[in-house]
PDB file of C-alpha atoms in Angstrom:
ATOM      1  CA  UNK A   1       0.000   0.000   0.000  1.00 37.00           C
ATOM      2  CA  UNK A   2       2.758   2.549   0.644  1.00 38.00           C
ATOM      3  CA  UNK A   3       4.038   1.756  -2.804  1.00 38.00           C
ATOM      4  CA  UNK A   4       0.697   2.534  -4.207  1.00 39.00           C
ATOM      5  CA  UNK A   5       0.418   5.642  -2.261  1.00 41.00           C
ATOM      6  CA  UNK A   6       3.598   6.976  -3.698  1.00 39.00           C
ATOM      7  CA  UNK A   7       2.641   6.372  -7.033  1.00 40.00           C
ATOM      8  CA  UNK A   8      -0.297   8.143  -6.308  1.00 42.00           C
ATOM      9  CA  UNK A   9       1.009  11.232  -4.889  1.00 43.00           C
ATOM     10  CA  UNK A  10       3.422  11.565  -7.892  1.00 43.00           C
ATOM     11  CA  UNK A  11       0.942  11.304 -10.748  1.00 44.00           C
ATOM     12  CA  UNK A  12      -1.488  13.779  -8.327  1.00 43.00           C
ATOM     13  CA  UNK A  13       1.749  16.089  -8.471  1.00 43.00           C
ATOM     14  CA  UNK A  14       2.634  15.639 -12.331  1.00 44.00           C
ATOM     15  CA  UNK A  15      -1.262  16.408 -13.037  1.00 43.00           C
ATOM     16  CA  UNK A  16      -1.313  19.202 -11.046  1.00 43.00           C
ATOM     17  CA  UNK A  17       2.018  21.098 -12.710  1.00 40.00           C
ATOM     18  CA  UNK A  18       0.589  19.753 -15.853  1.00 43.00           C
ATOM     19  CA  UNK A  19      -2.913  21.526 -15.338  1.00 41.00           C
ATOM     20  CA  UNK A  20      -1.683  24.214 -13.900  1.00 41.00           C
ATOM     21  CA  UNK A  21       1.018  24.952 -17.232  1.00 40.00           C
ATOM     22  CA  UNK A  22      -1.614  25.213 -19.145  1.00 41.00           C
ATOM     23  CA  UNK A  23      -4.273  27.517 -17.467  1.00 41.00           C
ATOM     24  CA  UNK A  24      -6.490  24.354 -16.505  1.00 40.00           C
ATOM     25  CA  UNK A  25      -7.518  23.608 -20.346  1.00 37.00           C
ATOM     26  CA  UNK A  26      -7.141  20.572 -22.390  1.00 40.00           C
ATOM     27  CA  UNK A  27      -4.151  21.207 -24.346  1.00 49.00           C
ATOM     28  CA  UNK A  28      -3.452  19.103 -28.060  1.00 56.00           C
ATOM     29  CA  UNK A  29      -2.034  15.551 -27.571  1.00 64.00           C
ATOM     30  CA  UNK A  30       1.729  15.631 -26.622  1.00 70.00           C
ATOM     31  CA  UNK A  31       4.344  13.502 -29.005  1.00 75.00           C
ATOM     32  CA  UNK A  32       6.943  15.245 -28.921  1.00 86.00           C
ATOM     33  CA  UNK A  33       8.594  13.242 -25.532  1.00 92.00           C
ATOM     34  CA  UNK A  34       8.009  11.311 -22.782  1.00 95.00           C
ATOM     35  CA  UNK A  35       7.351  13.456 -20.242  1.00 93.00           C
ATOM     36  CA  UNK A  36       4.529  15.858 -21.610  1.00 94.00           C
ATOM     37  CA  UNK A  37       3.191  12.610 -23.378  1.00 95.00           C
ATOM     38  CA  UNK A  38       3.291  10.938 -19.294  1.00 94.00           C
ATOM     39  CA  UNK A  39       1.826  14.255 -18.039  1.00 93.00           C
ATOM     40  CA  UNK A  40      -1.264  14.368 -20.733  1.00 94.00           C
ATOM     41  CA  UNK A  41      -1.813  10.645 -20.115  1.00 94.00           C
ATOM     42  CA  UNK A  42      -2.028  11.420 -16.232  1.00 92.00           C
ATOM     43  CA  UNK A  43      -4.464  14.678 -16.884  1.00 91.00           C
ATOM     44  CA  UNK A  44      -5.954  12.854 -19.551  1.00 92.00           C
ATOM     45  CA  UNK A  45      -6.508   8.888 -18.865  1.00 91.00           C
ATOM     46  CA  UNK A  46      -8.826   8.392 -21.520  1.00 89.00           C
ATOM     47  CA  UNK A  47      -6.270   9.440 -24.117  1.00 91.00           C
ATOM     48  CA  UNK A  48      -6.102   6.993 -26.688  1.00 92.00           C
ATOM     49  CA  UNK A  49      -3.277   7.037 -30.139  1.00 94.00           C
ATOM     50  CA  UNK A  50      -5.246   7.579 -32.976  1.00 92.00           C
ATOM     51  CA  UNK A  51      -5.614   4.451 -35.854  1.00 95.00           C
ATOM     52  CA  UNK A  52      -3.840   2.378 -33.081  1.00 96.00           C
ATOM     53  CA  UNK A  53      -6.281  -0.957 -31.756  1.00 97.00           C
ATOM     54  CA  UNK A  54      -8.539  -0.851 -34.713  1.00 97.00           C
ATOM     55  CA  UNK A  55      -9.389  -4.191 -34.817  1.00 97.00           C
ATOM     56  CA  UNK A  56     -11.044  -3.445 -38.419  1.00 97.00           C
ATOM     57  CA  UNK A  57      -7.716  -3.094 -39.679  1.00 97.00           C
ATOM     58  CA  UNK A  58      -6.422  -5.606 -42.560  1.00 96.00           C
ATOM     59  CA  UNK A  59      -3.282  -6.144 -42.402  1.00 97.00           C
ATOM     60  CA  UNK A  60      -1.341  -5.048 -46.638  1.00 95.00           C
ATOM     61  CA  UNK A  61       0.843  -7.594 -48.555  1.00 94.00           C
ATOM     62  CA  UNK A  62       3.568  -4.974 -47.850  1.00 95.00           C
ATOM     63  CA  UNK A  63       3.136  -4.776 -44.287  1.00 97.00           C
ATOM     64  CA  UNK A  64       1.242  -8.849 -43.507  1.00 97.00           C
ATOM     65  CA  UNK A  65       2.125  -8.684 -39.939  1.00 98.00           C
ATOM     66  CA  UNK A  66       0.249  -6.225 -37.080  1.00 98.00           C
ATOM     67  CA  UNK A  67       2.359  -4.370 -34.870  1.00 98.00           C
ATOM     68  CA  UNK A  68       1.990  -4.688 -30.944  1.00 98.00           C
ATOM     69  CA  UNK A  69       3.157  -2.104 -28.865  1.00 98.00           C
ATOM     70  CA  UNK A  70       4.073  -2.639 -25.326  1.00 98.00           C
ATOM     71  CA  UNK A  71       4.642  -0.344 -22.901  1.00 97.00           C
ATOM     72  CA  UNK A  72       7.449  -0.346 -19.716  1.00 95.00           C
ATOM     73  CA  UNK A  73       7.287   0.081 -16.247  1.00 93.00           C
ATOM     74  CA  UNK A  74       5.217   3.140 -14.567  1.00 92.00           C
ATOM     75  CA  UNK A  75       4.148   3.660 -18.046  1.00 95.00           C
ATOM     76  CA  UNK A  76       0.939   3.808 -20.255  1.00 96.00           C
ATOM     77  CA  UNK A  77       0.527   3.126 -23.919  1.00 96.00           C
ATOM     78  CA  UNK A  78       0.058   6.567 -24.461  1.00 96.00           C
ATOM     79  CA  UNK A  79       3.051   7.843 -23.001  1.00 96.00           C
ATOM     80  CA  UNK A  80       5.218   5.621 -24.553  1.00 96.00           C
ATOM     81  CA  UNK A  81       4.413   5.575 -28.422  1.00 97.00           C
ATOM     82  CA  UNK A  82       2.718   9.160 -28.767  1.00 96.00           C
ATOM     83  CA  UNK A  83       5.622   9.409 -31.470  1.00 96.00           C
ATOM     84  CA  UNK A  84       6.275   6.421 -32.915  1.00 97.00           C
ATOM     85  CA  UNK A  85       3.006   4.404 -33.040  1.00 97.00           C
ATOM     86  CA  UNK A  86       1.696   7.564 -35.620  1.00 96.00           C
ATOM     87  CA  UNK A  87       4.464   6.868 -37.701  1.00 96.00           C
ATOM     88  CA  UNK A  88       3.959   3.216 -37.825  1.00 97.00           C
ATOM     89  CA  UNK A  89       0.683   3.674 -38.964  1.00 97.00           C
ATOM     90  CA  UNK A  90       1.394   6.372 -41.531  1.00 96.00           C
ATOM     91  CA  UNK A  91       3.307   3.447 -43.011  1.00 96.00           C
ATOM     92  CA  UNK A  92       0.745   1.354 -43.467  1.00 96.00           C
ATOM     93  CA  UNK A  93       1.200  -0.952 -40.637  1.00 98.00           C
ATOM     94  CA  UNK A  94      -1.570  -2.065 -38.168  1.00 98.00           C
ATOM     95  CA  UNK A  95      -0.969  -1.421 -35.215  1.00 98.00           C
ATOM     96  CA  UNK A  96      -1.922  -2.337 -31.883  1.00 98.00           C
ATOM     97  CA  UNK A  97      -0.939  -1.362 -28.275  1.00 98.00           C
ATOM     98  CA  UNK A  98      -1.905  -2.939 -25.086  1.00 95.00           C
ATOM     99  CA  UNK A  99      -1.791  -1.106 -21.466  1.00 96.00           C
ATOM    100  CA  UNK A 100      -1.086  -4.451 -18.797  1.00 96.00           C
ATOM    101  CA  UNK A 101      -0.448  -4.286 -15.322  1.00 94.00           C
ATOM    102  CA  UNK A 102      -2.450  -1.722 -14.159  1.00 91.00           C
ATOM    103  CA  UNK A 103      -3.640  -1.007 -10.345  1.00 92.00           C
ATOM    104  CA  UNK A 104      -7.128   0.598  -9.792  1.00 90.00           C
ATOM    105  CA  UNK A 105      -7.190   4.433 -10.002  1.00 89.00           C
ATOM    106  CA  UNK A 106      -3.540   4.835 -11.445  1.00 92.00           C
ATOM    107  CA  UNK A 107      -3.348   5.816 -15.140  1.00 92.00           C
ATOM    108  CA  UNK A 108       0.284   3.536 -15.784  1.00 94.00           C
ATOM    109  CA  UNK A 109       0.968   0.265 -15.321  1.00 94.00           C
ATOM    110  CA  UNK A 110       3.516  -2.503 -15.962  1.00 94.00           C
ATOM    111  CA  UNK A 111       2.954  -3.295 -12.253  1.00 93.00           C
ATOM    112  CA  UNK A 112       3.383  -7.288 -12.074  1.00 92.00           C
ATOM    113  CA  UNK A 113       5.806  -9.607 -12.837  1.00 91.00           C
ATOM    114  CA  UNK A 114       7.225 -10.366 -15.816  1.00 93.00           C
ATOM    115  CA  UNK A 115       5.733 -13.662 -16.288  1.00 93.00           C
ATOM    116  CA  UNK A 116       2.301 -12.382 -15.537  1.00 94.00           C
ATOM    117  CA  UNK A 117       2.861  -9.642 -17.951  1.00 96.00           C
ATOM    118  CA  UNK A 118       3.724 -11.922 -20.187  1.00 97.00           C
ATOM    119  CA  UNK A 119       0.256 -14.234 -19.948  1.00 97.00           C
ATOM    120  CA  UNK A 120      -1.686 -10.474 -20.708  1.00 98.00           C
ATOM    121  CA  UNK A 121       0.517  -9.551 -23.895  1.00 98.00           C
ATOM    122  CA  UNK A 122      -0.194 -13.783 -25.078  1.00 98.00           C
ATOM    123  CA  UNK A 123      -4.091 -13.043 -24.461  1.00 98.00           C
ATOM    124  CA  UNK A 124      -3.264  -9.321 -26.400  1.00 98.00           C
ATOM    125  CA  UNK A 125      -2.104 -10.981 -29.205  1.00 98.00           C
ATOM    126  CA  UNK A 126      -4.261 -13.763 -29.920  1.00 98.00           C
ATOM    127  CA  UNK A 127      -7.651 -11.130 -30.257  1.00 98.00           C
ATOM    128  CA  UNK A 128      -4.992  -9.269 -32.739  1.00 98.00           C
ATOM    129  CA  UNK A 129      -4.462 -11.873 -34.439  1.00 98.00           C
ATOM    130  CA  UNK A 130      -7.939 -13.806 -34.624  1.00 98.00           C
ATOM    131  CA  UNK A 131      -9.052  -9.740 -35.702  1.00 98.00           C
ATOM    132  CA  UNK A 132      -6.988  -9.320 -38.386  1.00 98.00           C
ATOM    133  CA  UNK A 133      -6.430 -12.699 -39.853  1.00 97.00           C
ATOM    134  CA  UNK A 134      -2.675 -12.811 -39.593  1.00 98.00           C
ATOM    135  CA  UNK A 135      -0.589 -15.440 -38.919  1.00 97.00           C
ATOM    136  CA  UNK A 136       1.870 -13.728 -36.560  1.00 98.00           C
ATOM    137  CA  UNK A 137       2.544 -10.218 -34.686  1.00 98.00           C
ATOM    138  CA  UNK A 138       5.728  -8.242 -35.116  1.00 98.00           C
ATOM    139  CA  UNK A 139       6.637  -6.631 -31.228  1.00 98.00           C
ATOM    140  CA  UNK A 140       8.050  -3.807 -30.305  1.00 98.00           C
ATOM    141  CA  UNK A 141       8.422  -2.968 -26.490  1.00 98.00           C
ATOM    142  CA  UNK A 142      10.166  -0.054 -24.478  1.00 98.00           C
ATOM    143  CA  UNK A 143      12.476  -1.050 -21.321  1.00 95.00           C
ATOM    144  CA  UNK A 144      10.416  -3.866 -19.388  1.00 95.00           C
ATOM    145  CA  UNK A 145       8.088  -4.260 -22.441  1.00 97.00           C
ATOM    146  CA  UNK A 146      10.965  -5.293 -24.304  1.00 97.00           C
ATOM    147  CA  UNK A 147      11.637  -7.848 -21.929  1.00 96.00           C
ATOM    148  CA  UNK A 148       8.519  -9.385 -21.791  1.00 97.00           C
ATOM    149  CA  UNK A 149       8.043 -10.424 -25.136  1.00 98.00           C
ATOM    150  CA  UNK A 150      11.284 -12.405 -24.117  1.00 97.00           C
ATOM    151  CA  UNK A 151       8.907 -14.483 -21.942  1.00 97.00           C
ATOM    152  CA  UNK A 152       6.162 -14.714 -24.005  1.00 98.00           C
ATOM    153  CA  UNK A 153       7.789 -16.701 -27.132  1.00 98.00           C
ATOM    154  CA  UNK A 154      10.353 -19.042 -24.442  1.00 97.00           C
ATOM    155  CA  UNK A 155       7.533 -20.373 -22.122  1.00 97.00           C
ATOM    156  CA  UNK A 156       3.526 -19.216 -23.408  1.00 97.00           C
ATOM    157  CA  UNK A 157       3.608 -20.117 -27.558  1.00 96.00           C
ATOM    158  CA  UNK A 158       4.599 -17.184 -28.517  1.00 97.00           C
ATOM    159  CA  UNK A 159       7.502 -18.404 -30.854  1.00 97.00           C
ATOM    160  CA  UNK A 160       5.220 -19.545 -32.929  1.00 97.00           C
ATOM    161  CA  UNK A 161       3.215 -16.617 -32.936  1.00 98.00           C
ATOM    162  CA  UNK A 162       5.664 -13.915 -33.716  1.00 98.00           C
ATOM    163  CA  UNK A 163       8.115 -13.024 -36.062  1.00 98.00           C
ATOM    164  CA  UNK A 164      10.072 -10.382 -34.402  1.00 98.00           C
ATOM    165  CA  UNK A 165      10.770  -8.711 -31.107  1.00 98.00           C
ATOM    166  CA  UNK A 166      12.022  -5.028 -31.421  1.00 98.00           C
ATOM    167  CA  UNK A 167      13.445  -3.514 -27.790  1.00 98.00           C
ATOM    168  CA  UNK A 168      14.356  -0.586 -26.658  1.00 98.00           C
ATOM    169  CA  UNK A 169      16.458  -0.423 -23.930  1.00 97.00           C
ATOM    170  CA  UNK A 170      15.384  -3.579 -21.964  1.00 96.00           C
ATOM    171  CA  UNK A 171      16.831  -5.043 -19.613  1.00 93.00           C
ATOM    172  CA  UNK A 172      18.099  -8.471 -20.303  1.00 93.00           C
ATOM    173  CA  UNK A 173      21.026  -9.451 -18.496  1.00 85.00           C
ATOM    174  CA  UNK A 174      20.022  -9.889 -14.305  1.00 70.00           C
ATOM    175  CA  UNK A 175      22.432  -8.200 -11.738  1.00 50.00           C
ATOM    176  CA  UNK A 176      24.840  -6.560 -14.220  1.00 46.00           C
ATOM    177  CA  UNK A 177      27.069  -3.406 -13.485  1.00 43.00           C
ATOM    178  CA  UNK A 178      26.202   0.373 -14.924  1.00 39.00           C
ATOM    179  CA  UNK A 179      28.578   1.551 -17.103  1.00 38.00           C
ATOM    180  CA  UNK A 180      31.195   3.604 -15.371  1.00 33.00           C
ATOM    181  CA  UNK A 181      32.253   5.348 -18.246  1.00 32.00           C
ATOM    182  CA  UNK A 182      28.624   6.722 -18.330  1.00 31.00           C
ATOM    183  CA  UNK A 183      26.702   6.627 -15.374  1.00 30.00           C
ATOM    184  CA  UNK A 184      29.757   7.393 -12.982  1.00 29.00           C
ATOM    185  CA  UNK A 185      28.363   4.703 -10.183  1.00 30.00           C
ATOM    186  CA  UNK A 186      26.894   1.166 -10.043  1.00 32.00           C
ATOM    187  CA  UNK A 187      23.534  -0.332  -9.954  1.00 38.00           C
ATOM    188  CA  UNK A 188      21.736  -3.262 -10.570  1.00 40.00           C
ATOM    189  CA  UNK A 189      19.017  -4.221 -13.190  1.00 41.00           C
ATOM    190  CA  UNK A 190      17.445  -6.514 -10.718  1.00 39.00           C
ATOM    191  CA  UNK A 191      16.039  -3.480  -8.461  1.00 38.00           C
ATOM    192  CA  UNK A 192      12.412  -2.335  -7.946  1.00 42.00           C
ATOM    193  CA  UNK A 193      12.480   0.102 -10.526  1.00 48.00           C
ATOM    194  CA  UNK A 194      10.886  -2.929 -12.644  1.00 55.00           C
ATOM    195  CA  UNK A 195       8.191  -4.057 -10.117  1.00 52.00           C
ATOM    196  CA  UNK A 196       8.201  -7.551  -9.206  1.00 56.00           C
ATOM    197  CA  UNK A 197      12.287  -8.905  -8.947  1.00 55.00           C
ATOM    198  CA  UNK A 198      13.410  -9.559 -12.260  1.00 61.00           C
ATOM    199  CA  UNK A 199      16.630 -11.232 -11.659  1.00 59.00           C
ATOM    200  CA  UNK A 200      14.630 -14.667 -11.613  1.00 80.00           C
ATOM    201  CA  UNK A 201      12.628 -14.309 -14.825  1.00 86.00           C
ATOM    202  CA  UNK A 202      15.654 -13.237 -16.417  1.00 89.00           C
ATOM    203  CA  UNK A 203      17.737 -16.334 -15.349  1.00 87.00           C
ATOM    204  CA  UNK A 204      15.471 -18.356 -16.790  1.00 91.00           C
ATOM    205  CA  UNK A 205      14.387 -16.339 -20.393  1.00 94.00           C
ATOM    206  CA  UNK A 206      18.004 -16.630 -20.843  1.00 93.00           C
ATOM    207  CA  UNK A 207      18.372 -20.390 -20.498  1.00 91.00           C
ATOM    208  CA  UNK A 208      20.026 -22.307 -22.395  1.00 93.00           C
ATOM    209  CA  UNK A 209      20.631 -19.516 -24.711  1.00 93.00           C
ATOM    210  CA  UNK A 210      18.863 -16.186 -24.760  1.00 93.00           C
ATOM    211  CA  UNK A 211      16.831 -16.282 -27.889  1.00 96.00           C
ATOM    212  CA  UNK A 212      14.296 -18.371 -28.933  1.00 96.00           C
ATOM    213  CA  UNK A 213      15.149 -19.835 -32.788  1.00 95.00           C
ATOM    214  CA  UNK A 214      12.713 -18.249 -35.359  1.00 95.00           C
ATOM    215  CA  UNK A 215      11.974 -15.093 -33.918  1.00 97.00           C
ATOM    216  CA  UNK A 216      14.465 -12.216 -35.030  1.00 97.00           C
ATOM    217  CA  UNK A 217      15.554 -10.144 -31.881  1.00 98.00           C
ATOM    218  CA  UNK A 218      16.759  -6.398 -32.312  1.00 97.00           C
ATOM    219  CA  UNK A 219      17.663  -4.439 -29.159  1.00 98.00           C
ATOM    220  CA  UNK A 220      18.432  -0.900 -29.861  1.00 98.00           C
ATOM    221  CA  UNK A 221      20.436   0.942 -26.810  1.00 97.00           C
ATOM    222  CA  UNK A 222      21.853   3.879 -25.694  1.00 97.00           C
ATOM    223  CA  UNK A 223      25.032   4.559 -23.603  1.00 97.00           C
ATOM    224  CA  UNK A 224      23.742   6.776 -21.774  1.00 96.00           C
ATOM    225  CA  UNK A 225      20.877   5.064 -20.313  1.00 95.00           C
ATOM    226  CA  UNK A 226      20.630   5.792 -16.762  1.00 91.00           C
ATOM    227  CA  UNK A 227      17.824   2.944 -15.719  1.00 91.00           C
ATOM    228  CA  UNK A 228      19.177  -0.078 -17.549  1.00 91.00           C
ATOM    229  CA  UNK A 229      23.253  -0.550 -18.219  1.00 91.00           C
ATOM    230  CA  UNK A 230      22.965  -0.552 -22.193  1.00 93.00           C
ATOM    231  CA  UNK A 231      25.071  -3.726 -21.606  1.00 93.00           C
ATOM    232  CA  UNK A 232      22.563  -4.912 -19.570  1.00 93.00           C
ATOM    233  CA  UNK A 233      20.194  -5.021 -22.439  1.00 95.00           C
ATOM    234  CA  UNK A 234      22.582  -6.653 -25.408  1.00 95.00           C
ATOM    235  CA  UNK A 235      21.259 -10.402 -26.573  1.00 96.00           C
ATOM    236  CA  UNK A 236      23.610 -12.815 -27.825  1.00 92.00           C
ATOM    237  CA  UNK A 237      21.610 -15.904 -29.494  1.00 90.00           C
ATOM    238  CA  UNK A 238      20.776 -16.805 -32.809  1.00 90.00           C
ATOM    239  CA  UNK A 239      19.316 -14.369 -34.255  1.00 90.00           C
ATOM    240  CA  UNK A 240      20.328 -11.272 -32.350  1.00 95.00           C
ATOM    241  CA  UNK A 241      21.511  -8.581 -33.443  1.00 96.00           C
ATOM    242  CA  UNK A 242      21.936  -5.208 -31.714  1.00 97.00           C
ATOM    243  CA  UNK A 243      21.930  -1.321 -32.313  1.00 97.00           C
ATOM    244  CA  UNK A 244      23.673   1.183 -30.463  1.00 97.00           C
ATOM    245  CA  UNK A 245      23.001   4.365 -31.312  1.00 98.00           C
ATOM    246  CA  UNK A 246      25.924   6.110 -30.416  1.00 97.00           C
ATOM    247  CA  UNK A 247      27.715   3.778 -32.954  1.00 97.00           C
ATOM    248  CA  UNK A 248      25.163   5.350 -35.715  1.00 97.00           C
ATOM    249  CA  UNK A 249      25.393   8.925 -34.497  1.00 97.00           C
ATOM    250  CA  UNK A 250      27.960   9.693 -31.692  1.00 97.00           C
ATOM    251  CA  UNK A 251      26.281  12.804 -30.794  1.00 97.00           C
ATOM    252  CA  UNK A 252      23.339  11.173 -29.857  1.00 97.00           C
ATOM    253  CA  UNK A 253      22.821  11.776 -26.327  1.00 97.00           C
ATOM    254  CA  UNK A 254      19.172   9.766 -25.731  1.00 97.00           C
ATOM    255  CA  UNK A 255      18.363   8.744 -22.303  1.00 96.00           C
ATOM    256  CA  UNK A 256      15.803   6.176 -21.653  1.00 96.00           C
ATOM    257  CA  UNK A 257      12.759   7.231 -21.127  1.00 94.00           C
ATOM    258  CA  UNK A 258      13.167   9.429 -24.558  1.00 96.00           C
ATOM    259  CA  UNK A 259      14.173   6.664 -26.410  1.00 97.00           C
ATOM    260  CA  UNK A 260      11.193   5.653 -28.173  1.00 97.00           C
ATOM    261  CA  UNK A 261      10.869   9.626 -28.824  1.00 97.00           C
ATOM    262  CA  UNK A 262      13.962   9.422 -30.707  1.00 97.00           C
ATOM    263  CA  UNK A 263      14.040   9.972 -34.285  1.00 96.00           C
ATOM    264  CA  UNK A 264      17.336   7.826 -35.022  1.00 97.00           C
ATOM    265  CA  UNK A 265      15.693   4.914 -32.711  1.00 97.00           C
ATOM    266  CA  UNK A 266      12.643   5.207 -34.838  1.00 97.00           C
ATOM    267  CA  UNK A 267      14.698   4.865 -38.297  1.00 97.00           C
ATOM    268  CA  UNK A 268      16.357   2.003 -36.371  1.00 97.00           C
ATOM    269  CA  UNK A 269      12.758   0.423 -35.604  1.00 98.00           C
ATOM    270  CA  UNK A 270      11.319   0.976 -38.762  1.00 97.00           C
ATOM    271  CA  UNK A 271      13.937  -0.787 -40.673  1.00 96.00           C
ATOM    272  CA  UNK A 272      14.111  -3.812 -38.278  1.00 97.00           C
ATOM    273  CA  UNK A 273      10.398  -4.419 -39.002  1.00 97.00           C
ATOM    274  CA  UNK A 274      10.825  -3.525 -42.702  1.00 95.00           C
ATOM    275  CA  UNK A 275      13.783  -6.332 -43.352  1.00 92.00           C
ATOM    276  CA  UNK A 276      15.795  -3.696 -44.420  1.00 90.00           C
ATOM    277  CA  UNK A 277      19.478  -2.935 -42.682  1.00 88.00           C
ATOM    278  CA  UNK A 278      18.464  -1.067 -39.145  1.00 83.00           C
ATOM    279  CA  UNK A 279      21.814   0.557 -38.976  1.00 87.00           C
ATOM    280  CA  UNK A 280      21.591   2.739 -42.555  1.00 90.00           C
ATOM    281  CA  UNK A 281      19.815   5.934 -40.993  1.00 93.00           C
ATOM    282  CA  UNK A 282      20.051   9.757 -40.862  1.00 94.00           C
ATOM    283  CA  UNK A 283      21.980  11.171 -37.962  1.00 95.00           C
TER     284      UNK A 283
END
């Protein structure tokens, strides 16, 4: 309960500099970053991305597979893809994003465990797919909804169901160092910050080898995360292959939470899903 009522009294607090910025009206959607995209979704819970979760949608031959979005921890669909989910779907994909893990009365979520996450994204996907006909899903996920996708195709089916798992700065790897060279201290990805201890889950997504065969896996990173050690989040199975940006664009200095925000991340996204080389983008 004292968890809870933190959480509470920080959206209450976001809300009210957020309401009180803009002279107590409803302001236009946010997608410009995180943080006004979290503050409208706290002001505004109802806030839904437009063209996202139309389960009309039929999927094109040049884009067969839906799109699901899934969101991190203390985080809402909203706040998360407010950027890039509009671009997906000005490219023709359908796409679809879930909000799991929610508690009563607070507008973010991402609250349980990763293997209970997992069994809501499994349940997400099959009405996606029995919607739209396809055979599989392509994933994309932000920090802990990058890492439960992970679960999903080892232990609930979903290898069979998806084709691809695109992550943004997720933690992977359990009890592993910050970077030094970056964060000047030391941490561990097995802390609260992702609900429910991780370091368990983790241990076993990543036995015997840390991708599932058949489902491509591209994690895109940043060095200077300062939630998850970007080498915290690096796969090294069949299949893997991953994106630092800093490699692309050195003067990219993208944190975390903006990552999704990002427009080299987004380039990076977009040609993972597209087949095409994920690395050829404009700084």
């Amino acid at each position: 309960m004292a968890v809870k009522r933190t959480v509470v009294t920080v959206l209450m607090s976001v809300a009210a500099l957020c309401v009180a910025s803009s002279g107590g009206a409803a302001s236009a959607a946010p997608s410009d970053s995180f943080s006004e995209a979290l503050q409208f979704s706290v002001v505004h819970p109802e806030a839904s991305l437009p063209a996202v979760n139309d389960f009309s949608c039929v999927p094109s031959s040049s884009h067969p597979e839906p799109v699901v979005l899934v969101h991190g921890f203390l985080e809402n669909s909203f706040a998360n893809w407010a950027s890039l989910a509009p671009r997906l779907v000005a490219d023709g994909y359908c796409v679809f994003a879930l909000n799991y893990g929610a508690r009563e009365g607070i507008p973010i979520g991402g609250f349980d465990s990763i293997q209970d996450s997992a069994v809501e994204l499994s349940a997400f996907v099959d009405e996606v797919l029995a919607a739209t006909g396809a055979q599989k899903v392509a994933i994309v996920g932000h920090s802990k909804g990058g890492t439960v996708p992970r679960y999903y195709v080892r232990f609930l089916g979903g290898a069979e169901r998806t084709s691809k798992i695109v992550a943004l700065s997720p933690p992977n790897r359990e009890s592993t160092p910050r970077n030094d060279d970056i964060s000047g201290g030391s941490g561990q990805v097995g802390i609260p910050a992702f609900g429910p201890p991780v370091d368990d889950a983790l241990a076993r997504i990543n036995t015997p080898s840390d991708t599932v065969p058949g489902v491509e896996y591209t994690v895109v990173v940043t060095r200077y995360d300062q939630v998850v050690p970007y080498a915290a989040s690096l796969l090294q199975g069949e299949g893997a292959r991953n994106v630092v940006l800093q490699d692309l664009c050195p003067a990219n200095v993208v944190e975390h939470t903006g990552i999704s925000y990002d427009p080299v991340a987004q380039q990076v996204v977009l040609g993972a899903l597209a087949g095409t080389d994920p690395r050829r983008v404009t700084c």
